[in-house]
Every structure is written in C-alpha cells, then in structure tokens.
Amino acid sequence: GVLLMDHGSKKEKSNARLQAMANLYQLTKPTIIVLAAHMEIGTPSIHDGLTALKYMGVDEIICHPFFLSADGRHVKEDIPRIIGEA
C-alpha cells in the first residue's frame, strides 16, 4: 500500500488536493491500496492512515511525503517519529 502524506491545512480545499492525488495514483496502480493522510491539520492523520492500511491487510506500506522541501524538519524528524509510533 501507499500512504501519501502532507502537512494538512485548515482549508479543506487544500486537503482535498492530496486526496485527488491519491485517487489519481490509485487509477494508475489499481492493485495497490493508496490512501492520503495529514500530519498535523486535517483528517485522517498519518497514524489513522497507517492503521487503516494495516486493517485492510496491507503488509508493506510505502510512506510518501508531499512537502515542498525534503530537507525540512517535518520530513526528516516528525514524519519518521509518527510512523515509528504507529
């Protein structure tokens, strides 16, 4: 399975963009379960997304962050910590 992750936003329209990306990804890979999740703002959370994939019987999960910078604190520290806690 694949979990696409972003920061999340108070603006639902912004959160919907990640879901649209997950939907497009799902269309290109119909045999893989693709979900979207948000780190701090919005639902589902990264923890909830990981839990959902595990509940669906997914053994291998690719966690793909969608952030402007792959060098920032969220990508390097916060997301690995959240994944480890799940």
Coordinates of N, CA and C in Angstrom, one line a residue:
G1 N 0.8 -1.2 0.0 CA 0.0 0.0 0.0 C 0.9 1.2 0.0
V2 N 0.3 2.4 -0.3 CA 0.9 3.6 -0.3 C 0.2 4.6 0.5
L3 N 0.9 5.4 1.4 CA 0.3 6.4 2.1 C 0.9 7.7 1.7
L4 N 0.1 8.6 1.0 CA 0.6 9.9 0.7 C 0.4 10.8 1.8
M5 N 1.4 11.6 2.2 CA 1.3 12.4 3.4 C 1.6 13.9 3.1
D6 N 0.9 14.8 3.7 CA 1.2 16.2 3.7 C 1.0 16.8 5.1
H7 N 1.3 18.1 5.2 CA 1.2 18.8 6.5 C -0.3 18.8 6.9
G8 N -1.2 19.1 6.0 CA -2.6 19.3 6.3 C -2.8 20.8 6.4
S9 N -4.1 21.2 6.2 CA -4.4 22.6 6.2 C -5.8 22.8 6.8
K10 N -6.0 24.0 7.3 CA -7.4 24.4 7.8 C -8.3 24.5 6.7
K11 N -7.8 24.7 5.5 CA -8.6 24.9 4.2 C -8.9 23.5 3.7
E12 N -10.1 23.1 3.7 CA -10.5 21.8 3.2 C -10.1 21.6 1.7
K13 N -10.2 22.7 0.9 CA -9.8 22.6 -0.5 C -8.3 22.1 -0.6
S14 N -7.5 22.6 0.2 CA -6.1 22.2 0.2 C -5.9 20.7 0.6
N15 N -6.6 20.3 1.6 CA -6.6 18.9 1.9 C -7.1 18.0 0.8
A16 N -8.1 18.5 0.1 CA -8.7 17.7 -1.0 C -7.7 17.5 -2.1
R17 N -6.8 18.3 -2.3 CA -5.8 18.2 -3.3 C -5.0 16.9 -3.1
L18 N -4.6 16.6 -1.9 CA -3.8 15.4 -1.6 C -4.7 14.1 -1.9
Q19 N -6.0 14.2 -1.5 CA -6.9 13.1 -1.8 C -7.1 12.9 -3.3
A20 N -7.1 14.0 -4.1 CA -7.2 13.9 -5.5 C -5.9 13.2 -6.1
M21 N -4.8 13.6 -5.5 CA -3.5 12.9 -6.0 C -3.6 11.4 -5.6
A22 N -4.1 11.1 -4.5 CA -4.2 9.7 -4.1 C -5.1 8.9 -5.1
N23 N -6.2 9.6 -5.4 CA -7.2 9.0 -6.4 C -6.5 8.7 -7.7
L24 N -5.8 9.7 -8.2 CA -5.1 9.5 -9.5 C -4.0 8.4 -9.4
Y25 N -3.3 8.4 -8.3 CA -2.3 7.3 -8.1 C -3.0 5.9 -8.2
Q26 N -4.1 5.9 -7.5 CA -4.9 4.6 -7.4 C -5.3 4.2 -8.8
L27 N -5.7 5.1 -9.6 CA -6.1 4.8 -11.0 C -5.0 4.1 -11.8
T28 N -3.8 4.6 -11.6 CA -2.6 4.1 -12.3 C -2.1 2.8 -11.7
K29 N -2.4 2.5 -10.5 CA -2.0 1.3 -9.8 C -3.2 0.6 -9.1
P30 N -4.1 0.0 -9.9 CA -5.3 -0.5 -9.3 C -5.1 -1.7 -8.3
T31 N -4.0 -2.3 -8.4 CA -3.8 -3.4 -7.4 C -3.2 -3.0 -6.1
I32 N -2.9 -1.7 -6.0 CA -2.3 -1.2 -4.7 C -3.3 -0.3 -4.1
I33 N -3.4 -0.4 -2.7 CA -4.3 0.5 -2.0 C -3.5 1.8 -1.7
V34 N -4.1 2.9 -2.1 CA -3.5 4.2 -1.9 C -4.4 5.1 -1.1
L35 N -3.8 5.6 0.0 CA -4.6 6.5 0.9 C -3.8 7.8 1.1
A36 N -4.5 8.8 1.5 CA -4.0 10.1 1.8 C -4.1 10.4 3.3
A37 N -3.1 11.1 3.9 CA -3.2 11.4 5.3 C -2.5 12.7 5.6
H38 N -2.8 13.4 6.7 CA -2.2 14.7 7.0 C -1.5 14.6 8.3
M39 N -0.4 15.3 8.4 CA 0.5 15.3 9.6 C -0.1 16.0 10.8
E40 N -0.5 17.2 10.6 CA -1.0 18.0 11.8 C -2.4 18.5 11.7
I41 N -2.8 18.9 10.6 CA -4.1 19.5 10.4 C -4.9 18.7 9.4
G42 N -6.1 18.4 9.7 CA -7.0 17.6 8.7 C -7.0 16.1 9.1
T43 N -8.0 15.5 8.5 CA -8.1 14.0 8.8 C -8.2 13.3 7.4
P44 N -7.8 12.1 7.4 CA -7.2 11.3 8.5 C -5.8 11.7 8.8
S45 N -5.4 11.4 10.0 CA -4.0 11.6 10.4 C -3.1 10.5 9.8
I46 N -1.8 10.7 9.9 CA -0.9 9.7 9.4 C -1.1 8.4 10.2
H47 N -1.2 8.5 11.5 CA -1.4 7.3 12.3 C -2.7 6.6 11.9
D48 N -3.8 7.4 11.6 CA -5.0 6.7 11.2 C -4.9 6.1 9.8
G49 N -4.1 6.7 8.9 CA -3.9 6.2 7.6 C -3.1 4.9 7.7
L50 N -2.1 4.8 8.5 CA -1.3 3.6 8.7 C -2.2 2.5 9.3
T51 N -3.0 2.9 10.3 CA -3.9 1.9 10.9 C -4.9 1.3 9.9
A52 N -5.4 2.2 9.0 CA -6.4 1.7 8.0 C -5.7 0.8 7.1
L53 N -4.5 1.1 6.6 CA -3.8 0.2 5.7 C -3.6 -1.2 6.3
K54 N -3.1 -1.2 7.6 CA -2.9 -2.4 8.3 C -4.2 -3.2 8.5
Y55 N -5.3 -2.5 8.8 CA -6.6 -3.2 9.0 C -7.0 -3.8 7.7
M56 N -6.7 -3.2 6.5 CA -7.0 -3.8 5.2 C -6.1 -4.9 4.8
G57 N -5.2 -5.3 5.7 CA -4.3 -6.4 5.4 C -3.1 -6.1 4.6
V58 N -2.7 -4.8 4.5 CA -1.5 -4.5 3.8 C -0.3 -4.8 4.6
D59 N 0.6 -5.6 4.1 CA 1.9 -5.9 4.8 C 3.0 -4.9 4.6
E60 N 3.1 -4.4 3.4 CA 4.1 -3.4 3.0 C 3.5 -2.1 2.7
I61 N 4.0 -1.0 3.4 CA 3.5 0.3 3.2 C 4.6 1.2 2.8
I62 N 4.4 1.9 1.7 CA 5.3 3.0 1.3 C 4.7 4.3 1.8
C63 N 5.5 5.0 2.6 CA 5.0 6.3 3.1 C 5.7 7.4 2.3
H64 N 4.9 8.1 1.5 CA 5.4 9.1 0.6 C 5.0 10.5 1.0
P65 N 6.0 11.3 1.5 CA 5.6 12.7 1.9 C 5.5 13.6 0.7
F66 N 4.5 14.5 0.8 CA 4.3 15.5 -0.2 C 4.5 16.9 0.4
F67 N 5.8 17.3 0.5 CA 6.2 18.6 1.0 C 7.0 19.3 0.0
L68 N 7.1 20.6 0.1 CA 7.9 21.4 -0.8 C 9.3 21.2 -0.6
S69 N 9.8 20.9 0.6 CA 11.2 20.6 0.8 C 11.4 19.3 1.5
A70 N 12.2 18.5 0.9 CA 12.5 17.2 1.5 C 13.6 17.3 2.6
D71 N 14.0 18.5 2.8 CA 15.1 18.8 3.8 C 14.6 19.4 5.1
G72 N 13.3 19.6 5.2 CA 12.7 20.2 6.4 C 12.6 19.3 7.6
R73 N 12.3 19.9 8.7 CA 12.2 19.1 10.0 C 11.0 18.1 9.9
H74 N 9.9 18.5 9.3 CA 8.8 17.6 9.3 C 9.1 16.3 8.5
V75 N 9.8 16.4 7.4 CA 10.2 15.3 6.6 C 11.3 14.5 7.3
K76 N 12.3 15.1 7.8 CA 13.4 14.4 8.4 C 13.2 13.9 9.8
E77 N 12.4 14.6 10.6 CA 12.2 14.2 12.0 C 10.8 13.8 12.4
D78 N 9.8 14.7 12.1 CA 8.5 14.5 12.6 C 7.8 13.3 12.0
I79 N 7.8 13.2 10.7 CA 7.1 12.0 10.0 C 7.8 10.7 10.4
P80 N 9.1 10.5 10.4 CA 9.6 9.2 10.8 C 9.2 8.9 12.3
R81 N 9.1 9.9 13.1 CA 8.7 9.7 14.5 C 7.3 9.2 14.5
I82 N 6.4 9.9 13.8 CA 5.0 9.5 13.8 C 4.8 8.1 13.2
I83 N 5.5 7.7 12.2 CA 5.4 6.4 11.6 C 5.9 5.4 12.6
G84 N 7.0 5.7 13.3 CA 7.5 4.8 14.3 C 6.6 4.5 15.5
E85 N 5.8 5.5 15.8 CA 4.8 5.4 16.9 C 3.6 4.6 16.5
A86 N 3.4 4.5 15.2 CA 2.2 3.8 14.7 C 2.5 2.3 14.7

